[in-house]
Tab-separated table of C-alpha atoms in Angstrom:
chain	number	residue	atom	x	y	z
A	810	UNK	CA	6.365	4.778	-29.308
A	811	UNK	CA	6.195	1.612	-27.672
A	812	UNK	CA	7.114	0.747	-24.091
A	813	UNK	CA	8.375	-2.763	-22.637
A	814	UNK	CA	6.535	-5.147	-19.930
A	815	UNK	CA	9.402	-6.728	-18.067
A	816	UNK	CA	8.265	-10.528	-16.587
A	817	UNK	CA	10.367	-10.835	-13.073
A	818	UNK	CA	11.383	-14.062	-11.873
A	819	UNK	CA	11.619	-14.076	-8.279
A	820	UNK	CA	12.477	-18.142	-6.474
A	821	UNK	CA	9.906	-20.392	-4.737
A	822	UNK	CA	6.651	-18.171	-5.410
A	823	UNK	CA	4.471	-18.968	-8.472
A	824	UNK	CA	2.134	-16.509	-10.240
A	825	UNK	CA	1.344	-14.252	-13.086
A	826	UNK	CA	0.516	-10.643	-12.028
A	827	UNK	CA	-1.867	-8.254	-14.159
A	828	UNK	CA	-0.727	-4.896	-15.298
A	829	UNK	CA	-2.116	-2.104	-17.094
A	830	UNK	CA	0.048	0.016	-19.641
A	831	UNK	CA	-2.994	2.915	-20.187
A	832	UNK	CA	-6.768	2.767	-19.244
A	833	UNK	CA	-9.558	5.369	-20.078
A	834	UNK	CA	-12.551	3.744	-18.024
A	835	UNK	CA	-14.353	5.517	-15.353
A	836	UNK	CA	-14.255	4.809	-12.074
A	837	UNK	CA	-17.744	4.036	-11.025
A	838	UNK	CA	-19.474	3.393	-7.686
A	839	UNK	CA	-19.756	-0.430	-6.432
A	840	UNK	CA	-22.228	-2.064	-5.105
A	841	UNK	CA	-21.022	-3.345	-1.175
A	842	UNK	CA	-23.262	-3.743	1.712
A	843	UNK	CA	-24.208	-0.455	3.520
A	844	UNK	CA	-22.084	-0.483	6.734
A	845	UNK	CA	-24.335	2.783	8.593
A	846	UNK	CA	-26.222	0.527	10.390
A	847	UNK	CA	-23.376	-2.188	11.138
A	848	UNK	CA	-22.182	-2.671	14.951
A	849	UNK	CA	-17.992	-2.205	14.851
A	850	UNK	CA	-15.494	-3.103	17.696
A	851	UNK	CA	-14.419	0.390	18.446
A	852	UNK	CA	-16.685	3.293	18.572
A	853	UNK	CA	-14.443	5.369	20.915
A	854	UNK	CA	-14.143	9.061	19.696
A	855	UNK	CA	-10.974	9.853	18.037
A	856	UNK	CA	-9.165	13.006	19.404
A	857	UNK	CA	-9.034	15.790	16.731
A	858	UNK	CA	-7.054	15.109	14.142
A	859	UNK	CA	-5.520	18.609	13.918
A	860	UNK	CA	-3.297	16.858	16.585
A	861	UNK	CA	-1.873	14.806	14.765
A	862	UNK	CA	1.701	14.173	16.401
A	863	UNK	CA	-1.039	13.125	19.592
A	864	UNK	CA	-3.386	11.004	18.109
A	865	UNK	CA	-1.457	7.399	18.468
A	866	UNK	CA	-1.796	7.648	22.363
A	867	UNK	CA	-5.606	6.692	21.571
A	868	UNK	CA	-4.567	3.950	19.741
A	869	UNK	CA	-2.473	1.618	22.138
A	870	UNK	CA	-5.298	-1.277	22.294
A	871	UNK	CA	-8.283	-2.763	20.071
A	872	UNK	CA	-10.632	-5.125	21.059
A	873	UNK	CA	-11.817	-7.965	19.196
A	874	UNK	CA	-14.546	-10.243	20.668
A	875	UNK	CA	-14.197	-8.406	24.149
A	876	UNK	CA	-10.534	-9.170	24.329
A	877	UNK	CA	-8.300	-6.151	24.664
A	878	UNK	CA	-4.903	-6.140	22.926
A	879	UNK	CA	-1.889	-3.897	22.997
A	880	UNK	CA	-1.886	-3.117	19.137
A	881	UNK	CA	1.999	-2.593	19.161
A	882	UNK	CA	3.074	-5.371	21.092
A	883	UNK	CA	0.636	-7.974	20.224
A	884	UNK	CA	-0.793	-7.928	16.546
A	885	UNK	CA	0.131	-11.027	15.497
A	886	UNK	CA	-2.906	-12.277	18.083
A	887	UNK	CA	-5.060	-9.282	17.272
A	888	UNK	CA	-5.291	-10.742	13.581
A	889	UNK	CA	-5.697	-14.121	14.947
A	890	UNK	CA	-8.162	-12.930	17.018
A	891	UNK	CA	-10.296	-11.609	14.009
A	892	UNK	CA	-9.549	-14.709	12.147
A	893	UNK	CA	-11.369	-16.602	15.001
A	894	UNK	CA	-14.302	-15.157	14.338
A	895	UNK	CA	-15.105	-16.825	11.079
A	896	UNK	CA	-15.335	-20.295	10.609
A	897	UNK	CA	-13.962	-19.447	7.045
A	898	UNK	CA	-10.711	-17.730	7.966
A	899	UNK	CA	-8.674	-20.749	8.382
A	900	UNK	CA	-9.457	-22.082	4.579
A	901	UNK	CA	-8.739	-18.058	3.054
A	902	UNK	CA	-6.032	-16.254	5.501
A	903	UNK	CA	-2.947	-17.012	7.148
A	904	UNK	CA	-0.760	-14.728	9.430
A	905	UNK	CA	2.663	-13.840	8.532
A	906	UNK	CA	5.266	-12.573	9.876
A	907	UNK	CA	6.399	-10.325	6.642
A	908	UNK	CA	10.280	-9.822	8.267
A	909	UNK	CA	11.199	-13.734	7.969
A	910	UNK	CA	12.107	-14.079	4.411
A	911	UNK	CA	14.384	-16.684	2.278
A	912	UNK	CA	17.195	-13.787	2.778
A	913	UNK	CA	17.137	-13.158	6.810
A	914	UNK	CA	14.990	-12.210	9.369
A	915	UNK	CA	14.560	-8.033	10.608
A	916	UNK	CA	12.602	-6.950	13.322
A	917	UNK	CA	11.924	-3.217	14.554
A	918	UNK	CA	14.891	-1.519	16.800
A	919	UNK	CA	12.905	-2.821	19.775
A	920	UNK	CA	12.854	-6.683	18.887
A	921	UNK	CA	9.080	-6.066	17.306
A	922	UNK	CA	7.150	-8.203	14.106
A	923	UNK	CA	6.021	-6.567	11.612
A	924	UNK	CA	2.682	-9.078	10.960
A	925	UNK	CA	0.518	-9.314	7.701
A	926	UNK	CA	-2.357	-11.319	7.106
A	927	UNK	CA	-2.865	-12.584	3.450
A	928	UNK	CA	-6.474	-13.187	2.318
A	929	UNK	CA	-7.426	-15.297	-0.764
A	930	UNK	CA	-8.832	-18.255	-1.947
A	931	UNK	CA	-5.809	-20.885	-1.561
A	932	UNK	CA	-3.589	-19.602	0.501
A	933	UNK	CA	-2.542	-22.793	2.004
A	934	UNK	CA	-1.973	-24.697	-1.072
A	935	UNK	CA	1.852	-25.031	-2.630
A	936	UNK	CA	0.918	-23.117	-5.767
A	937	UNK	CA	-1.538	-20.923	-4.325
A	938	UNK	CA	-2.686	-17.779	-7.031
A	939	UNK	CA	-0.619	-18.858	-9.702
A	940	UNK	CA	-2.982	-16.455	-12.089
A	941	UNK	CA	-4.077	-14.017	-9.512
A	942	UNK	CA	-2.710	-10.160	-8.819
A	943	UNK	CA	-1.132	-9.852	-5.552
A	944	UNK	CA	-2.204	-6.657	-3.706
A	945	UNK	CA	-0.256	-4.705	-0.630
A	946	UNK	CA	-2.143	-2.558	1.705
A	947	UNK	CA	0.362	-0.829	4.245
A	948	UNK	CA	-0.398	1.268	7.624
A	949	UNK	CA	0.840	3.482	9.702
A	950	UNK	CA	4.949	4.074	8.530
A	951	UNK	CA	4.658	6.631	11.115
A	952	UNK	CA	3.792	5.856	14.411
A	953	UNK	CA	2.174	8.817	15.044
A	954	UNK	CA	-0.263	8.762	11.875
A	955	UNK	CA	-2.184	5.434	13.314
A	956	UNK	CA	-5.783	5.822	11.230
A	957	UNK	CA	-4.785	3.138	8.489
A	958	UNK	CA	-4.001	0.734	11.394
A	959	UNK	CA	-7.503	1.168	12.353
A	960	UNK	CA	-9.268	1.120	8.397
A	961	UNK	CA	-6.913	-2.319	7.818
A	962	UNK	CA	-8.211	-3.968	11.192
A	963	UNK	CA	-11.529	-3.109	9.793
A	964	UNK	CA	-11.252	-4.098	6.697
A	965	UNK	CA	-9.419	-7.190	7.217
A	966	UNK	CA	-12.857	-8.261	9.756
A	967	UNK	CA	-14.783	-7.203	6.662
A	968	UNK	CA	-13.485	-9.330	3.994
A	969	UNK	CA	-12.897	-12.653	6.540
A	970	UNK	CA	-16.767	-12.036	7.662
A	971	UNK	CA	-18.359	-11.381	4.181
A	972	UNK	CA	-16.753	-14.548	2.535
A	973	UNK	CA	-19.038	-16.257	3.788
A	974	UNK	CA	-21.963	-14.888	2.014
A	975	UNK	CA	-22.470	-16.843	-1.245
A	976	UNK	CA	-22.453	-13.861	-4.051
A	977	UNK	CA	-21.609	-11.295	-1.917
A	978	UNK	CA	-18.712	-8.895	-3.592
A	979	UNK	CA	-16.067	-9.007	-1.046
A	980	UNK	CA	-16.146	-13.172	-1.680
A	981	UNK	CA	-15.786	-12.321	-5.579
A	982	UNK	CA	-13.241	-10.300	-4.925
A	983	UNK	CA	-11.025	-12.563	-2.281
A	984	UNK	CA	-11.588	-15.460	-5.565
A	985	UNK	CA	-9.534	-13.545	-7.576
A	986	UNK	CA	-7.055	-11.634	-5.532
A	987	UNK	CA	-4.639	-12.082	-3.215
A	988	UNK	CA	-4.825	-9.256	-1.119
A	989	UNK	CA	-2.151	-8.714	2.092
A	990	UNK	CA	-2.662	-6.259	4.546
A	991	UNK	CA	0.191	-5.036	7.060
A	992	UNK	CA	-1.519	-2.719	9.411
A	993	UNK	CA	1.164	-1.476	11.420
A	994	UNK	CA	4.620	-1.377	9.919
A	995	UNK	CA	6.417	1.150	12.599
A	996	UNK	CA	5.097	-0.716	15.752
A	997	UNK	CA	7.866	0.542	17.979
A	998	UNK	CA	6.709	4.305	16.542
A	999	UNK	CA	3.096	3.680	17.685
A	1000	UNK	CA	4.255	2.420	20.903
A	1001	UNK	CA	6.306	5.247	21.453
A	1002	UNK	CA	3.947	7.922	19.630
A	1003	UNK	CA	6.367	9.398	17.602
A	1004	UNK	CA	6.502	9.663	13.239
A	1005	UNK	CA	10.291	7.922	12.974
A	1006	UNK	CA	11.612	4.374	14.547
A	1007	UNK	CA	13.119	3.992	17.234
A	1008	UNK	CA	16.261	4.898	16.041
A	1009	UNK	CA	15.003	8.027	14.948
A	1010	UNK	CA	14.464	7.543	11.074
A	1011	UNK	CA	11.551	8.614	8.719
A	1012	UNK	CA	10.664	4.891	7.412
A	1013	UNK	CA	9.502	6.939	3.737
A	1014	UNK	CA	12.436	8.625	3.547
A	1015	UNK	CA	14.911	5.265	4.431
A	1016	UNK	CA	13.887	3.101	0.841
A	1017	UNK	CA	16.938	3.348	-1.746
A	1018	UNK	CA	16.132	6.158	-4.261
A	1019	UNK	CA	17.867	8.061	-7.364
A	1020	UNK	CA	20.107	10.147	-5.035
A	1021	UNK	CA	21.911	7.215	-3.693
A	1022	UNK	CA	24.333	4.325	-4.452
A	1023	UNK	CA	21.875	1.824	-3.137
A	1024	UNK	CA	19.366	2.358	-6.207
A	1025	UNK	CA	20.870	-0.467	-8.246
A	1026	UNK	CA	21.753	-2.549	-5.639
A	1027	UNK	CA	18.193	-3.233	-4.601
A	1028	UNK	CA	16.656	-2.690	-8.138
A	1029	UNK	CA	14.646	-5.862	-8.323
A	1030	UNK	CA	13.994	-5.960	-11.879
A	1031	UNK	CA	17.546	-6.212	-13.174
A	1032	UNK	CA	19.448	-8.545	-10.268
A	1033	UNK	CA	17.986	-10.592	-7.573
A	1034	UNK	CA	17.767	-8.413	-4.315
A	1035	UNK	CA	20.685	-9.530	-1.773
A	1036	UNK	CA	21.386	-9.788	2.169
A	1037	UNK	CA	23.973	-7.636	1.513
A	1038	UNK	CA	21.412	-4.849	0.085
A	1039	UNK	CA	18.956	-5.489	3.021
A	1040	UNK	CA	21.491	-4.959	5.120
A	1041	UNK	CA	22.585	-1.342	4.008
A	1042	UNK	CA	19.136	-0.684	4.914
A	1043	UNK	CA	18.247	-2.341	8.235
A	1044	UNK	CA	21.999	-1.513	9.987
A	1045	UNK	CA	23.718	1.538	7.705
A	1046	UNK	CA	20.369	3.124	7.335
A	1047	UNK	CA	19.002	2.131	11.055
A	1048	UNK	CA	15.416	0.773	9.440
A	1049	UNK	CA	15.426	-2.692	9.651
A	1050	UNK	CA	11.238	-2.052	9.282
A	1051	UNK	CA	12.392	-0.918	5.515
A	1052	UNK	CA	14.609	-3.968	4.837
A	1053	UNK	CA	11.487	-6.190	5.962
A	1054	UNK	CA	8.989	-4.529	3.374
A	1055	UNK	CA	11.754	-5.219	0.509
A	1056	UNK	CA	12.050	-8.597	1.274
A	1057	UNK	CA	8.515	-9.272	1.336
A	1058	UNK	CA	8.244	-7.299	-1.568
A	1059	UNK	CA	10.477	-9.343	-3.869
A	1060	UNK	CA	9.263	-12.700	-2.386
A	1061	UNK	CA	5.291	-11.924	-3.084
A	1062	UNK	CA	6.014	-9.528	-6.300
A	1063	UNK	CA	2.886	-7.222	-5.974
A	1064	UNK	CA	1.272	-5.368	-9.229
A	1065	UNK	CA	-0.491	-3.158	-6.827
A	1066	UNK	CA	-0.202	-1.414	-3.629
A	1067	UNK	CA	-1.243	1.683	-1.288
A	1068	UNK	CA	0.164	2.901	1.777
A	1069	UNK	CA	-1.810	5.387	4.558
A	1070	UNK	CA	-0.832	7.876	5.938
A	1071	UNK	CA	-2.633	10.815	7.643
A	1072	UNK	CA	-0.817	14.273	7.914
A	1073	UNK	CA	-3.961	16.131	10.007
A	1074	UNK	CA	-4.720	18.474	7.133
A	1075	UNK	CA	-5.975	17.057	3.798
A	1076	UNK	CA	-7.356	13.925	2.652
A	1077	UNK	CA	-5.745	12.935	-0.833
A	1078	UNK	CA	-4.412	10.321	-3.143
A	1079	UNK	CA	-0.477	10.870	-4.028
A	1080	UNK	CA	0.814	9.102	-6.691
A	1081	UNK	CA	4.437	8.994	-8.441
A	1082	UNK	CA	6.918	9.810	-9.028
A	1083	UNK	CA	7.678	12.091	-4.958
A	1084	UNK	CA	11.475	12.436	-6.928
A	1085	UNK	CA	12.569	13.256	-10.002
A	1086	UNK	CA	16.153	14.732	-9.857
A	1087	UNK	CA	15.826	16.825	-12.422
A	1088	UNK	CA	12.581	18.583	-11.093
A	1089	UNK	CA	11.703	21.342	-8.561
A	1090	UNK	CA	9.566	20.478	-5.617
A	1091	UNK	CA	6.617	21.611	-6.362
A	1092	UNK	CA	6.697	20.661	-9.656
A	1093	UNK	CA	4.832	17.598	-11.752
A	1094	UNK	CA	7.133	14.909	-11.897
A	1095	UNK	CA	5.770	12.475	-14.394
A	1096	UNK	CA	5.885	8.620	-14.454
A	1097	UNK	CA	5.654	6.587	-17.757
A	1098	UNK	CA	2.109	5.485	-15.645
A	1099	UNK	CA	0.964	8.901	-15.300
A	1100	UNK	CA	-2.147	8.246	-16.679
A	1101	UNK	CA	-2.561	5.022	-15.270
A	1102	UNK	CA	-2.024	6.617	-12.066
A	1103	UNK	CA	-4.328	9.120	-12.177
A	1104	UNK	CA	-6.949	6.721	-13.126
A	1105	UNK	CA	-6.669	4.171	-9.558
A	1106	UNK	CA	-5.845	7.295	-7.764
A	1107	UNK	CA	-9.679	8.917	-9.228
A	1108	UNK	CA	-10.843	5.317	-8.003
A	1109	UNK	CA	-9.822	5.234	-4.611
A	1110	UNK	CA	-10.792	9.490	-3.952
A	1111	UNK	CA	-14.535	9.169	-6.281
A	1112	UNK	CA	-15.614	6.996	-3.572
A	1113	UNK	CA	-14.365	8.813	-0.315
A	1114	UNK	CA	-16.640	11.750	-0.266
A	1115	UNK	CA	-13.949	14.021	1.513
A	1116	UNK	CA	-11.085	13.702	-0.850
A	1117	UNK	CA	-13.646	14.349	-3.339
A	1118	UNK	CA	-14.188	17.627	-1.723
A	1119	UNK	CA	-10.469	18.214	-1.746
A	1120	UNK	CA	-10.854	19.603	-5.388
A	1121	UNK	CA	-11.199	23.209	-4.702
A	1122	UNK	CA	-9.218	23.398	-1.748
A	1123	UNK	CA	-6.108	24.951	-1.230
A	1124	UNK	CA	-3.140	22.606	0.341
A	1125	UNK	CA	-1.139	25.084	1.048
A	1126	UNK	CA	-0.432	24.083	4.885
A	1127	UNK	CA	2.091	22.546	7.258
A	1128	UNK	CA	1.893	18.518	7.602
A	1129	UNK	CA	3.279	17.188	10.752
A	1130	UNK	CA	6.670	17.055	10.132
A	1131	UNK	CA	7.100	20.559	9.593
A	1132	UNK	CA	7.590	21.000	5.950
A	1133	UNK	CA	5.708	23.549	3.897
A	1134	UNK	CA	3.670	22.261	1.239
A	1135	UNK	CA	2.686	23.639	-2.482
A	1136	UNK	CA	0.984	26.801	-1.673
A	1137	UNK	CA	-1.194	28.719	-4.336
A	1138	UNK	CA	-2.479	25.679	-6.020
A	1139	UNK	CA	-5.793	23.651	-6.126
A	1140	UNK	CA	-5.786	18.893	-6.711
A	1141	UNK	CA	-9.111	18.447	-8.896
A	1142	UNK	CA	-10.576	15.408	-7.457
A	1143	UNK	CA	-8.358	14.844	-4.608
A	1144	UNK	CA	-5.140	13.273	-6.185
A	1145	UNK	CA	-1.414	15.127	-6.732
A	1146	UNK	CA	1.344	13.933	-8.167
A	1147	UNK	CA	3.926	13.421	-5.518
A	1148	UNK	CA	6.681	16.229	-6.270
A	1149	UNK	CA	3.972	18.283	-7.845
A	1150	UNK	CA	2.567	18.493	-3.950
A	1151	UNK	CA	6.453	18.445	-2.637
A	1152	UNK	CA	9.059	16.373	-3.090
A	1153	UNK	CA	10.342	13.658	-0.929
A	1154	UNK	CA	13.392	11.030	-1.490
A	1155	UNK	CA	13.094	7.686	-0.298
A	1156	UNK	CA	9.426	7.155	-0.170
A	1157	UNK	CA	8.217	3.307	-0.640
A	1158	UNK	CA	5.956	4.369	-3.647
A	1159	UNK	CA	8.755	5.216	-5.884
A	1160	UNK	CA	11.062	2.432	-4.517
A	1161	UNK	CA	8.523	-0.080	-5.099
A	1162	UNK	CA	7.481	1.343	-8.750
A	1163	UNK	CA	11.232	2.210	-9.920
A	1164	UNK	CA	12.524	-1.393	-8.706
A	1165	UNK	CA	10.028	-3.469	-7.946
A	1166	UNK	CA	7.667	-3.320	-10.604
A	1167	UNK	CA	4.684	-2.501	-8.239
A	1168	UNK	CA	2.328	0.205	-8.966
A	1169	UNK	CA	1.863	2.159	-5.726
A	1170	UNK	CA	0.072	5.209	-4.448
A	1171	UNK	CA	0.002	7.262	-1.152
A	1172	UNK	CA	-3.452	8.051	0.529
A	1173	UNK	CA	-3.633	10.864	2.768
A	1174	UNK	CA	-7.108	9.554	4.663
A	1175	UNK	CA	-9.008	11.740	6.718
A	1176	UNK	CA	-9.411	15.757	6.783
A	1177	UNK	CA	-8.457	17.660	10.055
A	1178	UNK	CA	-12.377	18.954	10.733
A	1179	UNK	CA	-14.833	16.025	9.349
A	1180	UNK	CA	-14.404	12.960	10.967
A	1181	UNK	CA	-14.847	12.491	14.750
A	1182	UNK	CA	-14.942	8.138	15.260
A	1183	UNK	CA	-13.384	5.296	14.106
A	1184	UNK	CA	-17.003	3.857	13.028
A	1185	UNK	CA	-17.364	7.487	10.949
A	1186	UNK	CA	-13.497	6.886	9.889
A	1187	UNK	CA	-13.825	3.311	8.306
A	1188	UNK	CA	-17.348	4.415	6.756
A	1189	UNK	CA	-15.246	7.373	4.691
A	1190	UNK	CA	-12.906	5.236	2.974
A	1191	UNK	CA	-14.243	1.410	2.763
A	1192	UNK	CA	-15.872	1.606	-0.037
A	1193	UNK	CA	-12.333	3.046	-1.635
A	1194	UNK	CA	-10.350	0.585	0.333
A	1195	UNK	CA	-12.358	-2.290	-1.993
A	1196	UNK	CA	-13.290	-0.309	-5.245
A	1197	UNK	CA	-8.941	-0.001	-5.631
A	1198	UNK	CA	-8.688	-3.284	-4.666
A	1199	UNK	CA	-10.577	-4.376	-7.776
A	1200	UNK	CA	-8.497	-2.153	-9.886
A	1201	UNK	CA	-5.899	-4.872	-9.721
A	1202	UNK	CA	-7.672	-6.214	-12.739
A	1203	UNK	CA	-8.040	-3.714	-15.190
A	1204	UNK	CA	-5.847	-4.800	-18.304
A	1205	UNK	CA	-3.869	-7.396	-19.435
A	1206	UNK	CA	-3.372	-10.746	-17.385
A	1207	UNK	CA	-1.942	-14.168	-18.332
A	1208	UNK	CA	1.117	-16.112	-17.484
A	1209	UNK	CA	4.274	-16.196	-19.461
A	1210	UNK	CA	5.746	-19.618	-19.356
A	1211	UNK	CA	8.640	-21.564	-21.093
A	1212	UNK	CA	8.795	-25.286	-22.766
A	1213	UNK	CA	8.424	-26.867	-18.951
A	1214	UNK	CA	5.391	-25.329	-18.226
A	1215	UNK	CA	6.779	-22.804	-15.652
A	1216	UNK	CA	7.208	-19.040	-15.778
A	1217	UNK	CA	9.631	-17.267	-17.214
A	1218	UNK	CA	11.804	-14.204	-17.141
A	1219	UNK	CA	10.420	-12.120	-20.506
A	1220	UNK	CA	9.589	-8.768	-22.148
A	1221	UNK	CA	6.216	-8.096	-23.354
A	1222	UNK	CA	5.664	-5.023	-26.081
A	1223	UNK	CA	2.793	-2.686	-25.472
A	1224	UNK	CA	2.392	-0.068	-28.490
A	1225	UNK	CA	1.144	3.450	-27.559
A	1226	UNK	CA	2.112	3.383	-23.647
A	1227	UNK	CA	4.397	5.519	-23.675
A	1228	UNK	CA	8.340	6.106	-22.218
A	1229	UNK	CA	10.003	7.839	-19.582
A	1230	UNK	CA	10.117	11.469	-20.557
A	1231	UNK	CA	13.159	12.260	-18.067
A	1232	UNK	CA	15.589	9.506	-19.227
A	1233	UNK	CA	15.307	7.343	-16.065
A	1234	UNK	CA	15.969	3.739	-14.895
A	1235	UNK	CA	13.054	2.992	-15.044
A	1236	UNK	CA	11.488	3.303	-18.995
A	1237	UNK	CA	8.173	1.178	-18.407
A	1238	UNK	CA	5.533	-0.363	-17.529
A	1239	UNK	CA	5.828	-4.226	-15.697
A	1240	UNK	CA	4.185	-7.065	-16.047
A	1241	UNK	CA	5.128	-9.712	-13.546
A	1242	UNK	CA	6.209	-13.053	-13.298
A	1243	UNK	CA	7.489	-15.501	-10.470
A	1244	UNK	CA	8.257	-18.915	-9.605
């Protein structure tokens, strides 16, 4: 069997984006900086994470530099704030505002950004990462799950600090990536502590999906995505946050992403597809990636010693928003497949996979009993946070251009990758392409 590599053309953004069909390597352990003896911005004890639907009302502020900021209503200067630090940051990040797009501009319900800073090498140049992957790290969807806020804040000091150390591997890695990093997407949620918007809708439940008429009309890798299509999300769907992500998705054309998420119970890498039609909740729904899934999912969960631990324990519990999950069964090293833990419609991982072309996973990150501070928080998944990062490179990269010189829309073979089994749109792998 073979399996096609789709190149996507997407206007005014220029680079080649690496993808791999199937990989067999090990994930192995990489060698950052030990952070146990670091000094962080917030050591504050977080309240118990069995109380979950609680937690974000110890999240309202952050401090950077001895300035206190609102972290809902102000994190466009809470990321300038951290860029400030560094004499570096200027020449390797910019802040973005990721709702203002070449389509239209969304905000929250209550008139609120949705910021990103994007880290790399030359991000201020006109043809900035023409051969480099594009990454997406995403926080907090629900404004009540608020740990990834914390991890991207952390991270994002991290990487903007350790640049400038000559050799160090966060500078490698920044050379050859460009990474962006929204750490709050439902800032109107956080601010009001609750999982949905303000309008009152699950933001992974509002992305177009198999069950609805909006599939195609936002399917990115057959027609260019339109206003119109945006707007069936932001006003018929009330979550203008969603419409936001999907234009900044097509504009910057990601290979890779993660989103996190906490649900108070288990810590654990979910990967796609969360809907098949045609299967049961609780059953393995599986993704012409399956096994490159598995393999970035081992990557990020091998180096967070509690999802590691996850592989003998039974999820069989409640998650915040009420729903029972799989009882009776056991996730060896801390990943499930998405409907094989239960089934959800409208997440962004299968949006962005099905019609995007962007190979996404879900991380659950922090057990309800082991850790008690932010400082203990960041320590659990950092070195994950950086060792997926890097997975962004594993296979096949290049640029596919035409006579002129630029890139083009093309198809790419790759024998022995396999197809869909369960007939859907979406029959393979994607490598990426934009100008």
């Amino acid at each position: 069997m073979s399996s096609r590599i789709h190149c996507h053309s997407v206007p005014n953004r220029n680079r080649s984006i690496a993808r791999s069909a199937r990989n067999r390597a090990q994930a192995r352990p990489l060698q950052f900086e030990s952070l146990e003896s670091r000094e962080f911005l917030n050591g504050a004890p977080i309240t118990s994470a069995a109380a979950v639907t609680n937690m974000c009302a110890g999240y309202q502020t952050y401090q950077v530099s001895g300035n206190t900021f609102n972290v809902a209503n102000d994190m466009e200067n809470i990321l300038k704030a951290i860029q400030s630090k560094y004499s570096v940051s200027g020449s390797i990040s910019k802040v973005v505002d990721i709702g203002k797009g070449n389509l239209g501009t969304f905000v929250s319900p209550q008139g609120r950004s949705l910021w990103a800073i994007e880290i790399s090498d030359n991000v201020n140049t006109n043809d900035n990462e023409v051969d480099e992957p594009a990454v997406a790290f995403v926080s907090t969807m629900h404004g009540n799950e608020p740990d990834g806020t914390i991890l991207s804040l952390k991270l994002i000091d991290e990487l903007l600090r350790d640049y400038g150390t000559v050799g160090s591997p966060e500078r490698a890695l920044i050379d050859k990536t460009d990474i962006w990093i929204v750490p709050l997407m439902s800032p109107d949620g956080l601010a009001n502590c609750t999982r949905n918007n303000f309008n009152g809708v699950n933001l992974n439940r509002a992305f177009p999906d198999l069950s609805s008429d909006l599939n195609q009309a936002t399917n990115m890798l057959s027609s260019p995505l339109t206003l119109s299509g945006l707007n069936q999300v932001a006003v018929d769907r009330k979550a203008p946050e969603v419409a936001a992500v999907m234009q900044w998705t097509t504009q910057e054309n990601f290979v890779l992403a993660a989103n996190f998420h906490q649900n108070g119970g288990v810590a654990v890498v979910n990967y796609p597809y969360d809907y098949d039609p045609k299967i049961a909740s609780g059953a393995y729904a599986k993704s012409p990636d399956d096994d490159l899934f598995k393999y970035i999912s081992k990557v990020y969960a091998s180096h967070d010693p509690q999802m590691w631990g996850e592989t003998k324990r039974n999820l069989g519990i409640s998650n915040p928003a009420g729903n029972t999950l799989t009882v009776n069964k056991t996730y060896p090293y801390g990943i499930t497949n998405g409907s094989d833990w239960f089934a959800a419609t409208g997440t962004m991982q299968d949006w962005r996979y099905r019609y995007a072309g962007t190979n996404e996973v879900t991380v659950e990150v922090r057990d309800k009993t082991d850790i008690k501070t932010v400082d203990a928080l960041y320590l659990a998944n950092r070195d994950s946070m950086l060792a997926y990062l890097q997975t962004a490179h594993v296979g096949v990269t290049g640029v596919v251009t035409g006579t002129t010189g630029s890139p083009v829309f093309a198809s790419i073979e790759v024998t022995g990758s396999g197809t869909d089994p369960k007939g859907l749109d979406r029959k393979s792998t994607r490598l990426n392409s934009s100008h």
